[in-house]
CSV table of C-alpha atoms in Angstrom, one decimal:
chain,number,residue,atom,x,y,z
E,1,MET,CA,-0.2,-0.1,0.1
E,2,THR,CA,1.4,3.5,-0.8
E,3,GLU,CA,2.3,5.4,2.3
E,4,PRO,CA,-0.3,8.3,2.9
E,5,GLU,CA,0.6,11.9,2.2
E,6,PHE,CA,0.6,12.4,6.0
E,7,SER,CA,2.1,9.3,7.4
E,8,ILE,CA,2.2,9.0,11.3
E,9,LYS,CA,3.6,5.5,11.2
E,10,LYS,CA,6.4,6.4,13.7
E,11,THR,CA,3.8,7.7,16.2
E,12,LEU,CA,2.0,4.5,15.9
E,13,GLU,CA,5.2,2.5,16.4
E,14,GLU,CA,6.4,4.4,19.5
E,15,ALA,CA,2.8,4.1,21.4
E,16,GLU,CA,2.5,0.3,20.1
E,17,THR,CA,-1.0,0.9,18.8
E,18,ASP,CA,-2.6,-0.3,15.6
E,19,ALA,CA,-4.2,3.2,14.5
E,20,TYR,CA,-4.7,6.7,15.3
E,21,LEU,CA,-8.3,8.1,15.7
E,22,MET,CA,-9.6,11.6,15.9
E,23,THR,CA,-12.9,13.3,15.8
E,24,GLY,CA,-13.6,17.0,15.0
E,25,ASN,CA,-15.4,19.6,12.8
E,26,LEU,CA,-14.7,22.9,11.3
E,27,HIS,CA,-13.0,24.2,14.6
E,28,ASN,CA,-10.4,21.4,14.6
E,29,SER,CA,-7.1,22.2,12.5
E,30,ASP,CA,-5.6,18.8,12.7
E,31,ILE,CA,-8.6,17.2,11.1
E,32,TYR,CA,-8.7,19.4,8.5
E,33,TYR,CA,-5.2,19.3,7.6
E,34,ALA,CA,-5.4,15.6,7.5
E,35,THR,CA,-8.6,15.4,5.3
E,36,HIS,CA,-8.7,18.8,3.7
E,37,PHE,CA,-12.7,18.4,4.5
E,38,LEU,CA,-14.6,20.7,6.8
E,39,ALA,CA,-18.1,20.0,8.3
E,40,SER,CA,-20.0,21.7,11.2
E,41,ASP,CA,-20.8,18.6,12.8
E,42,ASP,CA,-18.2,16.0,14.4
E,43,PHE,CA,-16.6,13.6,11.9
E,44,VAL,CA,-14.0,10.8,12.2
E,45,TYR,CA,-10.5,10.3,10.6
E,46,LEU,CA,-8.8,7.0,11.2
E,47,GLN,CA,-5.2,6.1,10.0
E,48,THR,CA,-3.9,2.6,10.5
E,49,GLY,CA,-0.4,1.3,11.0
E,50,THR,CA,-0.6,0.1,7.3
E,51,GLY,CA,-1.4,3.4,6.2
E,52,GLU,CA,-5.1,3.0,5.3
E,53,GLU,CA,-6.9,6.2,5.8
E,54,VAL,CA,-10.6,6.5,6.5
E,55,LEU,CA,-13.1,9.3,6.7
E,56,PHE,CA,-16.3,8.5,8.5
E,57,ILE,CA,-19.0,11.3,8.0
E,58,SER,CA,-22.7,11.4,8.0
E,59,GLU,CA,-24.6,10.3,4.8
E,60,MET,CA,-25.6,13.6,3.8
E,61,GLU,CA,-22.0,14.9,3.8
E,62,LYS,CA,-20.7,12.0,1.3
E,63,GLY,CA,-21.2,13.9,-1.9
E,64,ARG,CA,-19.4,16.8,-1.0
E,65,ALA,CA,-16.6,14.7,0.6
E,66,GLU,CA,-16.0,12.9,-2.4
E,67,ILE,CA,-15.3,16.1,-4.3
E,68,GLU,CA,-13.2,18.0,-1.4
E,69,SER,CA,-11.6,15.4,0.9
E,70,ARG,CA,-8.0,14.0,0.2
E,71,VAL,CA,-9.2,10.7,1.8
E,72,SER,CA,-10.8,8.5,-0.9
E,73,ASN,CA,-12.0,5.8,1.5
E,74,ILE,CA,-15.2,7.4,3.0
E,75,LYS,CA,-17.6,5.6,5.3
E,76,THR,CA,-21.1,6.9,6.1
E,77,THR,CA,-23.3,6.7,9.0
E,78,GLN,CA,-25.6,4.5,6.8
E,79,ASP,CA,-22.7,2.2,6.1
E,80,LEU,CA,-22.3,1.3,9.8
E,81,GLY,CA,-26.2,1.3,10.5
E,82,TYR,CA,-26.3,4.4,12.6
E,83,ARG,CA,-30.2,4.6,12.4
E,84,GLU,CA,-30.5,0.8,13.4
E,85,LYS,CA,-28.0,1.5,16.1
E,86,ILE,CA,-30.2,4.5,17.6
E,87,LYS,CA,-33.1,2.4,17.7
E,88,GLU,CA,-31.2,-0.4,19.7
E,89,LYS,CA,-29.5,2.2,21.8
E,90,LYS,CA,-32.1,4.7,22.3
E,91,ASP,CA,-29.3,7.4,22.3
E,92,ALA,CA,-27.7,9.1,19.3
E,93,SER,CA,-24.4,9.7,21.1
E,94,LEU,CA,-24.2,6.1,22.1
E,95,ALA,CA,-25.2,5.0,18.7
E,96,TYR,CA,-22.3,6.9,17.1
E,97,ALA,CA,-19.9,5.8,19.6
E,98,ALA,CA,-21.1,2.2,18.4
E,99,CYS,CA,-20.3,3.1,14.8
E,100,ILE,CA,-16.8,4.0,15.7
E,101,SER,CA,-16.3,0.7,17.3
E,102,GLU,CA,-17.5,-0.9,14.2
E,103,LEU,CA,-15.4,1.0,12.1
E,104,LEU,CA,-12.4,-0.1,14.2
E,105,LEU,CA,-13.3,-3.9,14.1
E,106,ARG,CA,-13.7,-3.6,10.3
E,107,GLU,CA,-10.2,-2.2,10.0
E,108,LYS,CA,-8.9,-4.8,12.5
E,109,VAL,CA,-7.9,-2.3,15.0
E,110,LYS,CA,-7.5,-3.2,18.5
E,111,LYS,CA,-5.2,-0.5,20.2
E,112,VAL,CA,-5.9,3.0,19.2
E,113,SER,CA,-3.8,6.4,19.6
E,114,VAL,CA,-6.1,9.2,20.2
E,115,PRO,CA,-5.0,13.0,20.7
E,116,TYR,CA,-5.0,14.4,24.1
E,117,ASP,CA,-8.1,16.3,23.5
E,118,PHE,CA,-10.0,13.2,22.4
E,119,PRO,CA,-13.6,13.3,23.9
E,120,ILE,CA,-13.8,11.0,27.2
E,121,PHE,CA,-17.2,9.9,26.4
E,122,TYR,CA,-15.8,8.1,23.1
E,123,SER,CA,-12.9,6.9,24.8
E,124,ASP,CA,-15.0,5.3,27.9
E,125,SER,CA,-17.5,3.8,25.0
E,126,LEU,CA,-14.5,2.3,23.2
E,127,LYS,CA,-13.0,0.8,26.4
E,128,GLU,CA,-16.0,-0.9,27.4
E,129,ALA,CA,-16.4,-2.3,24.0
E,130,GLY,CA,-12.8,-3.9,24.3
E,131,PHE,CA,-10.3,-1.4,22.8
E,132,SER,CA,-7.2,-0.2,24.2
E,133,ILE,CA,-6.9,3.5,24.2
E,134,VAL,CA,-3.6,5.3,24.3
E,135,PRO,CA,-3.7,9.2,24.5
E,136,VAL,CA,-0.6,10.8,22.5
E,137,LYS,CA,0.6,14.1,21.5
E,138,SER,CA,-0.9,14.8,18.0
E,139,PRO,CA,1.4,13.8,15.5
E,140,PHE,CA,0.0,16.3,13.1
E,141,GLN,CA,1.0,19.3,15.2
E,142,LYS,CA,4.8,18.6,14.1
E,143,ILE,CA,3.7,17.9,10.3
E,144,ARG,CA,1.8,21.2,10.3
E,145,SER,CA,4.8,23.1,11.7
E,146,LEU,CA,6.7,22.5,8.1
E,147,LYS,CA,4.5,24.7,5.6
E,148,ARG,CA,4.4,23.6,1.9
E,149,PRO,CA,4.4,26.2,-0.8
E,150,LYS,CA,0.6,26.2,-1.2
E,151,GLU,CA,0.4,26.9,2.7
E,152,VAL,CA,2.9,29.7,2.5
E,153,GLU,CA,0.7,31.2,-0.5
E,154,ALA,CA,-2.3,30.9,1.6
E,155,ILE,CA,-0.5,32.5,4.6
E,156,LYS,CA,0.8,35.4,2.5
E,157,TYR,CA,-2.8,36.1,1.3
E,158,ALA,CA,-4.2,36.3,4.8
E,159,GLN,CA,-1.0,38.7,5.6
E,160,MET,CA,-1.7,40.9,2.6
E,161,ALA,CA,-5.2,41.4,3.9
E,162,GLY,CA,-3.9,42.2,7.4
E,163,GLU,CA,-1.7,44.8,6.1
E,164,LYS,CA,-4.4,46.4,4.3
E,165,ALA,CA,-6.6,46.5,7.4
E,166,MET,CA,-3.4,47.8,9.5
E,167,GLY,CA,-3.0,50.5,6.9
E,168,ALA,CA,-6.6,51.4,7.1
E,169,ALA,CA,-6.5,51.7,11.0
E,170,ILE,CA,-3.2,53.7,11.0
E,171,ALA,CA,-4.6,56.1,8.4
E,172,ILE,CA,-7.7,56.8,10.7
E,173,ILE,CA,-5.3,57.6,13.7
E,174,ARG,CA,-3.0,59.6,11.7
E,175,GLU,CA,-5.7,61.5,10.1
E,176,ALA,CA,-7.4,62.2,13.6
E,177,GLU,CA,-7.6,65.5,15.4
E,178,GLU,CA,-6.8,66.2,19.0
E,179,ARG,CA,-9.1,67.8,21.4
E,180,ASP,CA,-8.3,67.8,24.9
E,181,GLY,CA,-5.9,65.0,24.6
E,182,ILE,CA,-8.5,62.7,22.9
E,183,LEU,CA,-8.5,61.8,19.2
E,184,TYR,CA,-11.4,62.9,16.8
E,185,HIS,CA,-12.0,61.3,13.4
E,186,GLU,CA,-14.5,63.1,11.1
E,187,GLY,CA,-15.9,65.0,14.0
E,188,GLU,CA,-16.7,62.0,16.1
E,189,MET,CA,-14.6,60.6,19.0
E,190,LEU,CA,-12.2,58.1,17.8
E,191,THR,CA,-12.6,54.6,19.8
E,192,GLY,CA,-10.8,51.3,19.8
E,193,THR,CA,-14.1,50.0,18.8
E,194,LYS,CA,-14.4,52.3,15.8
E,195,VAL,CA,-10.8,51.4,14.8
E,196,ASN,CA,-11.7,47.5,15.5
E,197,SER,CA,-14.6,48.0,13.2
E,198,ALA,CA,-12.9,49.5,10.4
E,199,ILE,CA,-10.2,46.6,10.5
E,200,ASP,CA,-13.0,44.0,10.3
E,201,HIS,CA,-14.6,45.9,7.4
E,202,ARG,CA,-11.2,46.0,5.4
E,203,LEU,CA,-10.7,42.3,6.1
E,204,LEU,CA,-14.0,41.4,4.8
E,205,ASP,CA,-13.1,43.3,1.4
E,206,PHE,CA,-10.5,40.2,0.9
E,207,GLY,CA,-12.5,37.5,2.4
E,208,CYS,CA,-10.9,37.3,5.7
E,209,GLU,CA,-11.9,37.5,9.2
E,210,ALA,CA,-10.2,38.1,12.5
E,211,GLU,CA,-11.3,37.6,16.2
E,212,GLU,CA,-10.2,39.5,19.3
E,213,THR,CA,-8.2,42.0,17.3
E,214,ILE,CA,-6.1,43.9,19.8
E,215,VAL,CA,-6.7,47.8,19.8
E,216,SER,CA,-5.2,49.2,22.9
E,217,CYS,CA,-4.0,52.9,24.0
E,218,GLY,CA,-2.2,54.2,26.7
E,219,LYS,CA,-1.9,52.5,30.0
E,220,ASP,CA,-4.0,49.5,28.5
E,221,THR,CA,-1.0,48.8,26.4
E,222,ALA,CA,0.9,47.8,29.6
E,223,ASN,CA,-1.2,44.4,29.4
E,224,PRO,CA,0.2,42.5,26.1
E,225,HIS,CA,-3.4,41.5,25.4
E,226,GLY,CA,-5.2,44.5,27.0
E,227,THR,CA,-7.7,46.5,24.8
E,228,THR,CA,-9.3,49.7,24.8
E,229,ASP,CA,-13.2,49.8,23.6
E,230,GLY,CA,-13.3,53.6,24.6
E,231,PRO,CA,-11.4,56.9,23.4
E,232,LEU,CA,-8.1,56.6,22.1
E,233,MET,CA,-5.7,59.3,23.4
E,234,ALA,CA,-3.3,61.6,21.9
E,235,ASN,CA,0.5,61.5,23.0
E,236,ALA,CA,-0.1,57.8,24.1
E,237,PRO,CA,1.0,54.6,22.5
E,238,ILE,CA,-1.6,52.6,20.6
E,239,ILE,CA,-1.0,49.0,19.9
E,240,LEU,CA,-2.8,47.1,17.0
E,241,ASP,CA,-2.4,43.6,16.8
E,242,ILE,CA,-4.2,41.9,13.9
E,243,PHE,CA,-4.4,38.0,13.2
E,244,PRO,CA,-6.8,37.7,10.3
E,245,ARG,CA,-7.7,34.2,8.7
E,246,SER,CA,-8.8,33.8,5.3
E,247,LYS,CA,-12.3,32.2,5.5
E,248,LYS,CA,-11.8,30.1,2.3
E,249,LYS,CA,-8.0,29.3,2.6
E,250,ARG,CA,-8.3,28.8,6.4
E,251,TYR,CA,-4.8,30.0,7.0
E,252,PHE,CA,-4.0,32.7,9.5
E,253,ALA,CA,-1.5,35.6,9.4
E,254,ASP,CA,-0.2,37.8,12.2
E,255,MET,CA,1.3,41.1,12.8
E,256,THR,CA,1.7,44.1,15.4
E,257,ARG,CA,2.3,47.8,15.0
E,258,THR,CA,2.6,50.3,17.7
E,259,VAL,CA,1.9,53.9,16.7
E,260,LEU,CA,1.3,57.3,18.4
E,261,HIS,CA,-0.6,60.5,17.4
E,262,GLY,CA,0.8,63.5,18.7
E,263,GLU,CA,4.2,64.0,20.7
E,264,ALA,CA,5.9,60.9,22.3
E,265,SER,CA,7.8,61.2,25.3
E,266,LYS,CA,11.4,60.6,25.5
E,267,GLU,CA,10.8,57.3,27.5
E,268,LEU,CA,8.2,56.1,25.0
E,269,LYS,CA,10.7,56.9,22.2
E,270,GLU,CA,13.5,54.9,23.8
E,271,MET,CA,11.4,52.0,24.4
E,272,TYR,CA,10.0,52.0,20.9
E,273,GLU,CA,13.9,52.2,19.5
E,274,SER,CA,14.8,49.3,21.7
E,275,VAL,CA,11.8,47.0,20.6
E,276,LEU,CA,12.7,47.8,17.1
E,277,ALA,CA,16.4,46.9,17.8
E,278,ALA,CA,15.5,43.9,19.6
E,279,GLN,CA,13.3,42.7,16.7
E,280,GLU,CA,16.0,43.3,14.1
E,281,LYS,CA,18.5,41.3,16.2
E,282,GLY,CA,16.0,38.5,16.5
E,283,LEU,CA,15.3,38.5,13.0
E,284,GLN,CA,19.2,38.6,12.0
E,285,THR,CA,19.2,35.6,14.2
E,286,VAL,CA,16.7,33.5,12.4
E,287,LYS,CA,18.1,30.5,10.4
E,288,PRO,CA,17.5,26.6,10.0
E,289,GLY,CA,19.4,24.6,12.3
E,290,ILE,CA,19.5,26.9,15.4
E,291,PRO,CA,17.4,26.5,18.8
E,292,ALA,CA,14.5,28.9,18.8
E,293,SER,CA,15.8,29.9,22.0
E,294,ASP,CA,18.9,31.3,20.4
E,295,VAL,CA,16.4,34.1,18.8
E,296,HIS,CA,14.8,34.6,22.2
E,297,ASN,CA,18.0,35.0,24.0
E,298,ALA,CA,19.3,37.5,21.4
E,299,VAL,CA,16.2,39.5,21.9
E,300,CYS,CA,16.6,39.4,25.6
E,301,ASP,CA,20.3,40.4,25.3
E,302,VAL,CA,19.3,43.6,23.3
E,303,PHE,CA,16.8,44.5,26.1
E,304,GLU,CA,19.0,43.8,28.9
E,305,LYS,CA,22.0,45.7,27.6
E,306,ARG,CA,19.7,48.6,27.3
E,307,GLY,CA,18.5,48.5,31.1
E,308,TYR,CA,15.2,46.8,30.2
E,309,ASP,CA,13.8,44.0,32.4
E,310,THR,CA,13.2,40.6,30.5
E,311,TYR,CA,11.1,37.6,30.8
E,312,ARG,CA,14.4,35.7,30.9
E,313,SER,CA,15.2,36.9,34.4
E,314,GLY,CA,11.7,36.2,35.7
E,315,SER,CA,10.6,39.8,35.7
E,316,LYS,CA,6.8,40.6,35.7
E,317,VAL,CA,7.5,44.1,33.8
E,318,GLY,CA,9.6,44.6,30.7
E,319,PHE,CA,9.8,42.2,28.0
E,320,ILE,CA,7.4,39.4,29.7
E,321,HIS,CA,6.4,37.0,27.1
E,322,SER,CA,8.2,34.8,24.7
E,323,THR,CA,9.6,36.1,21.3
E,324,GLY,CA,7.2,34.4,18.8
E,325,HIS,CA,5.2,31.3,17.7
E,326,GLY,CA,4.2,29.5,14.6
E,327,VAL,CA,1.3,30.5,12.3
E,328,GLY,CA,-0.8,28.3,10.2
E,329,LEU,CA,-4.1,26.9,10.4
E,330,ASP,CA,-4.0,28.0,14.0
E,331,VAL,CA,-2.7,31.7,15.0
E,332,HIS,CA,-0.6,29.8,17.7
E,333,GLU,CA,1.1,26.6,16.7
E,334,LEU,CA,4.3,25.0,16.8
E,335,PRO,CA,7.3,25.8,17.0
E,336,GLY,CA,7.2,27.9,19.7
E,337,VAL,CA,10.0,30.8,19.9
E,338,GLY,CA,11.0,31.2,23.6
E,339,GLU,CA,13.2,29.1,26.1
E,340,ASN,CA,12.6,25.9,24.6
E,341,GLY,CA,15.4,24.4,22.7
E,342,VAL,CA,13.5,23.2,19.6
E,343,LEU,CA,15.5,23.6,16.4
E,344,LEU,CA,14.1,25.8,13.7
E,345,GLU,CA,13.5,24.2,10.2
E,346,ALA,CA,13.0,25.4,6.7
E,347,GLY,CA,9.3,25.6,6.3
E,348,ASN,CA,8.6,26.9,9.6
E,349,VAL,CA,6.4,30.2,9.5
E,350,ILE,CA,7.2,32.2,13.2
E,351,THR,CA,6.5,35.6,14.5
E,352,ILE,CA,9.1,37.8,16.0
E,353,GLU,CA,7.5,40.0,18.3
E,354,PRO,CA,9.4,41.4,21.1
E,355,GLY,CA,7.5,44.0,23.4
E,356,LEU,CA,8.1,46.1,26.6
E,357,TYR,CA,5.4,46.8,29.2
E,358,TYR,CA,5.3,49.1,32.1
E,359,PRO,CA,2.1,50.0,34.0
E,360,GLU,CA,2.9,53.3,34.4
E,361,THR,CA,4.1,54.0,31.1
E,362,GLY,CA,2.3,51.8,28.9
E,363,GLY,CA,3.6,49.3,26.2
E,364,ILE,CA,5.3,48.8,22.8
E,365,ARG,CA,5.2,45.8,20.5
E,366,LEU,CA,6.4,45.0,17.1
E,367,GLU,CA,5.4,41.8,15.2
E,368,ASP,CA,6.6,40.5,11.9
E,369,MET,CA,5.9,37.0,10.5
E,370,VAL,CA,8.6,35.2,8.4
E,371,LEU,CA,9.3,32.1,6.7
E,372,VAL,CA,12.3,30.1,7.8
E,373,THR,CA,14.4,29.4,4.4
E,374,GLU,CA,17.2,27.1,3.6
E,375,ASN,CA,19.4,30.2,4.0
E,376,GLY,CA,17.9,32.2,6.6
E,377,TYR,CA,14.4,33.6,6.5
E,378,GLU,CA,11.9,35.6,4.4
E,379,ASN,CA,10.1,38.4,6.0
E,380,LEU,CA,6.4,38.1,5.0
E,381,THR,CA,5.6,41.4,6.5
E,382,GLY,CA,5.9,44.4,4.3
E,383,LEU,CA,4.2,47.3,6.2
E,384,GLU,CA,6.4,49.9,7.4
E,385,LYS,CA,7.5,50.4,10.9
E,386,ARG,CA,6.5,54.3,12.2
E,387,PHE,CA,6.0,55.2,15.5
E,388,VAL,CA,5.0,58.9,15.7
E,389,LEU,CA,2.3,59.6,12.9
């Protein structure tokens, strides 16, 4: 049998199991990656030690699955007697669990690897039916960290949309007028909510969406994920962090800019210059084969030499988070760019996003997204970095 496109044979051998089983829906990135199929209701993916792949779905999804799914072996609820099992079990969930049991029996599977987040109801049902269940770290997490050309193109598309939205947000802030320290745009008070709305509208123009976009101002920026719904202030830092996803292509991008309308204090200017210098050093460090911790430590070195506190030293102010993370079907995925020793590989898409945060002053963060290449990196973020507008 031909080895599947996404072989997880090594995981099954290490776990001493016959197959890997996962359930999910359109919110589960692993099952979409493995099948290239989406559905609002849960469905099942199975890969056996011999390389056989099975997609188990409801009967109504069969036609669409035959067109969209990369898995050709499709079994439906009707194939496995779902309706008859409902009559027998008097419960739809028990009937569905019985269908999964029958699927495993037909594939001659006895010991099953499942991801850590596998539903406990199905796990208990399978155990009662005589199967051995072994929770394992998802093998698809590592596979997904190495992006193929089509994935990179999908990420670039989302990034393009994100930059258009970021540009629109910055333009509104730049065009604003100050009245008693508060920003106004087109005669109305400019709020974080309004800027967030402008970002959403621009993303929709490109078929993208973003949840939990960060627009924060002033002391709210001292919290890395802080938000400001109300008025945006002049002479204060405004952090804009957008992580859009293409609704069709499903891939995310991620970027952050910090801007200020008015006059920046000497302290804020020095913070911005330090964050920019730390990011540039981090970017220069990126290349395949080095530990991600080298990038993180390079960023911390810059901050500490300039007298700022860092996460590395256990500080609760200053640089208080890791340097970055992988981006793909999830906005946060492998590899992490922090204190871990994982080696960067060509094909990783990661963020480099140092920041400084002080409660009495506010925060500054800059975030670019890069592709690790054979010789170094390609910066996928083209939007300029300008602090004072």
